[in-house]
């Protein structure tokens, strides 16, 4: 593994597909899925090679392995979400999280990436309350 240098760009925010296919800013999720799939494969390859190199040198560094495994897990989670959105794209509307811009499918309550609520919070007092109190 030594001597190999790869340029790695930082992963950008995950794009979403607009409802109107002709709208400005429409992003191709299939292309993003292919990019993420290649990234996950590369991270798996690197993690396996790194563990092998550590093992043959009898110098296992769990902290380094955990850091790389977490990076792989994040990329795999993003890939899974993109694939899920692509599967339901024909029948449901996808949106994006107002906090982190991660995509979500219709019916999602919390963002899969940051955990923020996706639905507008309404206080229980406003639900079923009359518009104006009547004076007696």
PDB file of C-alpha atoms in Angstrom:
ATOM      1  CA  UNK A   1       0.000   0.000   0.000  1.00  0.00           C
ATOM      2  CA  UNK A   2       2.971   2.316   0.421  1.00  0.00           C
ATOM      3  CA  UNK A   3       3.856   4.577  -2.449  1.00  0.00           C
ATOM      4  CA  UNK A   4       0.310   4.715  -3.753  1.00  0.00           C
ATOM      5  CA  UNK A   5      -1.198   8.150  -3.658  1.00  0.00           C
ATOM      6  CA  UNK A   6      -4.764   8.850  -4.551  1.00  0.00           C
ATOM      7  CA  UNK A   7      -6.382  12.190  -4.827  1.00  0.00           C
ATOM      8  CA  UNK A   8      -9.570  12.209  -2.824  1.00  0.00           C
ATOM      9  CA  UNK A   9     -12.032  14.984  -3.094  1.00  0.00           C
ATOM     10  CA  UNK A  10     -14.143  15.787  -0.097  1.00  0.00           C
ATOM     11  CA  UNK A  11     -17.673  14.459  -0.523  1.00  0.00           C
ATOM     12  CA  UNK A  12     -20.055  17.291  -1.201  1.00  0.00           C
ATOM     13  CA  UNK A  13     -23.613  17.560   0.047  1.00  0.00           C
ATOM     14  CA  UNK A  14     -25.882  14.944  -1.388  1.00  0.00           C
ATOM     15  CA  UNK A  15     -27.990  16.294  -4.257  1.00  0.00           C
ATOM     16  CA  UNK A  16     -31.691  15.728  -4.671  1.00  0.00           C
ATOM     17  CA  UNK A  17     -33.896  15.394  -7.712  1.00  0.00           C
ATOM     18  CA  UNK A  18     -36.473  18.108  -8.316  1.00  0.00           C
ATOM     19  CA  UNK A  19     -40.052  17.248  -9.190  1.00  0.00           C
ATOM     20  CA  UNK A  20     -39.860  19.077 -12.498  1.00  0.00           C
ATOM     21  CA  UNK A  21     -37.281  17.219 -14.639  1.00  0.00           C
ATOM     22  CA  UNK A  22     -36.678  20.333 -16.727  1.00  0.00           C
ATOM     23  CA  UNK A  23     -36.045  22.574 -13.719  1.00  0.00           C
ATOM     24  CA  UNK A  24     -32.718  24.314 -13.249  1.00  0.00           C
ATOM     25  CA  UNK A  25     -30.475  22.471 -10.773  1.00  0.00           C
ATOM     26  CA  UNK A  26     -31.871  18.996 -11.414  1.00  0.00           C
ATOM     27  CA  UNK A  27     -29.263  16.481 -10.297  1.00  0.00           C
ATOM     28  CA  UNK A  28     -28.817  12.999 -11.661  1.00  0.00           C
ATOM     29  CA  UNK A  29     -29.082  10.666  -8.674  1.00  0.00           C
ATOM     30  CA  UNK A  30     -28.061   7.698 -10.776  1.00  0.00           C
ATOM     31  CA  UNK A  31     -24.719   9.371 -11.444  1.00  0.00           C
ATOM     32  CA  UNK A  32     -24.360  10.103  -7.715  1.00  0.00           C
ATOM     33  CA  UNK A  33     -25.167   6.461  -6.958  1.00  0.00           C
ATOM     34  CA  UNK A  34     -22.423   5.344  -9.351  1.00  0.00           C
ATOM     35  CA  UNK A  35     -19.938   7.744  -7.730  1.00  0.00           C
ATOM     36  CA  UNK A  36     -20.844   6.522  -4.253  1.00  0.00           C
ATOM     37  CA  UNK A  37     -20.686   2.897  -5.346  1.00  0.00           C
ATOM     38  CA  UNK A  38     -17.152   3.419  -6.655  1.00  0.00           C
ATOM     39  CA  UNK A  39     -16.206   5.276  -3.447  1.00  0.00           C
ATOM     40  CA  UNK A  40     -17.541   2.469  -1.232  1.00  0.00           C
ATOM     41  CA  UNK A  41     -15.647  -0.125  -3.274  1.00  0.00           C
ATOM     42  CA  UNK A  42     -12.452   1.928  -3.000  1.00  0.00           C
ATOM     43  CA  UNK A  43     -12.878   2.367   0.759  1.00  0.00           C
ATOM     44  CA  UNK A  44     -13.474  -1.381   1.191  1.00  0.00           C
ATOM     45  CA  UNK A  45     -10.372  -2.152  -0.833  1.00  0.00           C
ATOM     46  CA  UNK A  46      -8.275   0.333   1.138  1.00  0.00           C
ATOM     47  CA  UNK A  47      -9.568  -0.894   4.505  1.00  0.00           C
ATOM     48  CA  UNK A  48      -8.857  -4.513   3.650  1.00  0.00           C
ATOM     49  CA  UNK A  49      -5.377  -3.697   2.357  1.00  0.00           C
ATOM     50  CA  UNK A  50      -4.596  -1.572   5.382  1.00  0.00           C
ATOM     51  CA  UNK A  51      -5.644  -4.311   7.817  1.00  0.00           C
ATOM     52  CA  UNK A  52      -3.612  -6.864   5.851  1.00  0.00           C
ATOM     53  CA  UNK A  53      -0.513  -4.648   5.919  1.00  0.00           C
ATOM     54  CA  UNK A  54      -0.929  -4.069   9.652  1.00  0.00           C
ATOM     55  CA  UNK A  55      -1.359  -7.806  10.282  1.00  0.00           C
ATOM     56  CA  UNK A  56       1.737  -8.903   8.374  1.00  0.00           C
ATOM     57  CA  UNK A  57       3.778  -6.314  10.264  1.00  0.00           C
ATOM     58  CA  UNK A  58       2.146  -7.313  13.567  1.00  0.00           C
ATOM     59  CA  UNK A  59       1.249  -3.670  14.236  1.00  0.00           C
ATOM     60  CA  UNK A  60      -2.534  -3.494  14.465  1.00  0.00           C
ATOM     61  CA  UNK A  61      -3.781   0.020  15.195  1.00  0.00           C
ATOM     62  CA  UNK A  62      -7.432  -0.266  16.096  1.00  0.00           C
ATOM     63  CA  UNK A  63      -7.925   3.522  16.192  1.00  0.00           C
ATOM     64  CA  UNK A  64      -6.861   3.841  12.547  1.00  0.00           C
ATOM     65  CA  UNK A  65      -9.033   0.894  11.515  1.00  0.00           C
ATOM     66  CA  UNK A  66     -12.075   2.329  13.312  1.00  0.00           C
ATOM     67  CA  UNK A  67     -11.566   5.735  11.684  1.00  0.00           C
ATOM     68  CA  UNK A  68     -11.419   4.214   8.195  1.00  0.00           C
ATOM     69  CA  UNK A  69     -14.347   1.892   8.927  1.00  0.00           C
ATOM     70  CA  UNK A  70     -16.436   4.881  10.048  1.00  0.00           C
ATOM     71  CA  UNK A  71     -15.640   6.659   6.785  1.00  0.00           C
ATOM     72  CA  UNK A  72     -16.738   3.545   4.891  1.00  0.00           C
ATOM     73  CA  UNK A  73     -19.899   3.266   6.969  1.00  0.00           C
ATOM     74  CA  UNK A  74     -20.858   6.898   6.235  1.00  0.00           C
ATOM     75  CA  UNK A  75     -20.329   6.456   2.497  1.00  0.00           C
ATOM     76  CA  UNK A  76     -22.312   3.207   2.554  1.00  0.00           C
ATOM     77  CA  UNK A  77     -25.194   4.867   4.435  1.00  0.00           C
ATOM     78  CA  UNK A  78     -25.291   7.685   1.892  1.00  0.00           C
ATOM     79  CA  UNK A  79     -25.260   5.157  -0.952  1.00  0.00           C
ATOM     80  CA  UNK A  80     -28.119   3.218   0.648  1.00  0.00           C
ATOM     81  CA  UNK A  81     -30.212   6.361   0.996  1.00  0.00           C
ATOM     82  CA  UNK A  82     -29.609   7.374  -2.642  1.00  0.00           C
ATOM     83  CA  UNK A  83     -30.562   3.876  -3.800  1.00  0.00           C
ATOM     84  CA  UNK A  84     -33.715   3.977  -1.672  1.00  0.00           C
ATOM     85  CA  UNK A  85     -34.692   7.346  -3.110  1.00  0.00           C
ATOM     86  CA  UNK A  86     -34.112   6.076  -6.636  1.00  0.00           C
ATOM     87  CA  UNK A  87     -36.368   3.065  -5.943  1.00  0.00           C
ATOM     88  CA  UNK A  88     -39.259   5.201  -4.724  1.00  0.00           C
ATOM     89  CA  UNK A  89     -38.705   8.110  -7.091  1.00  0.00           C
ATOM     90  CA  UNK A  90     -41.424   6.949  -9.457  1.00  0.00           C
ATOM     91  CA  UNK A  91     -44.140   6.849  -6.801  1.00  0.00           C
ATOM     92  CA  UNK A  92     -43.096   9.328  -4.112  1.00  0.00           C
ATOM     93  CA  UNK A  93     -41.712  12.825  -3.791  1.00  0.00           C
ATOM     94  CA  UNK A  94     -38.193  13.307  -2.486  1.00  0.00           C
ATOM     95  CA  UNK A  95     -37.080  16.460  -0.693  1.00  0.00           C
ATOM     96  CA  UNK A  96     -34.069  17.704   1.198  1.00  0.00           C
ATOM     97  CA  UNK A  97     -33.304  18.415   4.829  1.00  0.00           C
ATOM     98  CA  UNK A  98     -33.372  22.124   5.633  1.00  0.00           C
ATOM     99  CA  UNK A  99     -30.460  21.652   8.046  1.00  0.00           C
ATOM    100  CA  UNK A 100     -27.896  19.531   6.137  1.00  0.00           C
ATOM    101  CA  UNK A 101     -29.407  19.334   2.614  1.00  0.00           C
ATOM    102  CA  UNK A 102     -29.429  15.497   2.645  1.00  0.00           C
ATOM    103  CA  UNK A 103     -32.183  13.950   0.510  1.00  0.00           C
ATOM    104  CA  UNK A 104     -35.206  12.257   2.010  1.00  0.00           C
ATOM    105  CA  UNK A 105     -38.205  10.431   0.692  1.00  0.00           C
ATOM    106  CA  UNK A 106     -41.792  11.376   1.268  1.00  0.00           C
ATOM    107  CA  UNK A 107     -43.035  10.157   4.592  1.00  0.00           C
ATOM    108  CA  UNK A 108     -39.656  10.516   6.292  1.00  0.00           C
ATOM    109  CA  UNK A 109     -40.003  12.123   9.703  1.00  0.00           C
ATOM    110  CA  UNK A 110     -36.340  12.634  10.610  1.00  0.00           C
ATOM    111  CA  UNK A 111     -33.262  13.271   8.464  1.00  0.00           C
ATOM    112  CA  UNK A 112     -31.218  10.083   8.081  1.00  0.00           C
ATOM    113  CA  UNK A 113     -27.960  12.066   8.188  1.00  0.00           C
ATOM    114  CA  UNK A 114     -28.331  14.707  10.918  1.00  0.00           C
ATOM    115  CA  UNK A 115     -31.449  13.557  12.778  1.00  0.00           C
ATOM    116  CA  UNK A 116     -33.315  16.854  12.452  1.00  0.00           C
ATOM    117  CA  UNK A 117     -37.133  16.643  12.252  1.00  0.00           C
ATOM    118  CA  UNK A 118     -38.314  17.054   8.662  1.00  0.00           C
ATOM    119  CA  UNK A 119     -41.896  17.956   9.495  1.00  0.00           C
ATOM    120  CA  UNK A 120     -42.973  21.356  10.751  1.00  0.00           C
ATOM    121  CA  UNK A 121     -43.350  21.360  14.517  1.00  0.00           C
ATOM    122  CA  UNK A 122     -46.792  22.510  15.672  1.00  0.00           C
ATOM    123  CA  UNK A 123     -47.562  23.058  19.330  1.00  0.00           C
ATOM    124  CA  UNK A 124     -50.338  20.973  20.807  1.00  0.00           C
ATOM    125  CA  UNK A 125     -52.248  24.124  21.804  1.00  0.00           C
ATOM    126  CA  UNK A 126     -52.774  25.135  18.172  1.00  0.00           C
ATOM    127  CA  UNK A 127     -54.183  21.762  17.160  1.00  0.00           C
ATOM    128  CA  UNK A 128     -57.950  21.800  17.524  1.00  0.00           C
ATOM    129  CA  UNK A 129     -57.976  25.207  19.160  1.00  0.00           C
ATOM    130  CA  UNK A 130     -60.697  27.634  18.022  1.00  0.00           C
ATOM    131  CA  UNK A 131     -59.555  30.569  15.884  1.00  0.00           C
ATOM    132  CA  UNK A 132     -60.719  33.217  18.357  1.00  0.00           C
ATOM    133  CA  UNK A 133     -61.978  32.777  21.888  1.00  0.00           C
ATOM    134  CA  UNK A 134     -65.567  33.831  22.421  1.00  0.00           C
ATOM    135  CA  UNK A 135     -66.291  36.357  25.180  1.00  0.00           C
ATOM    136  CA  UNK A 136     -69.245  35.548  27.399  1.00  0.00           C
TER     137      UNK A 136
END
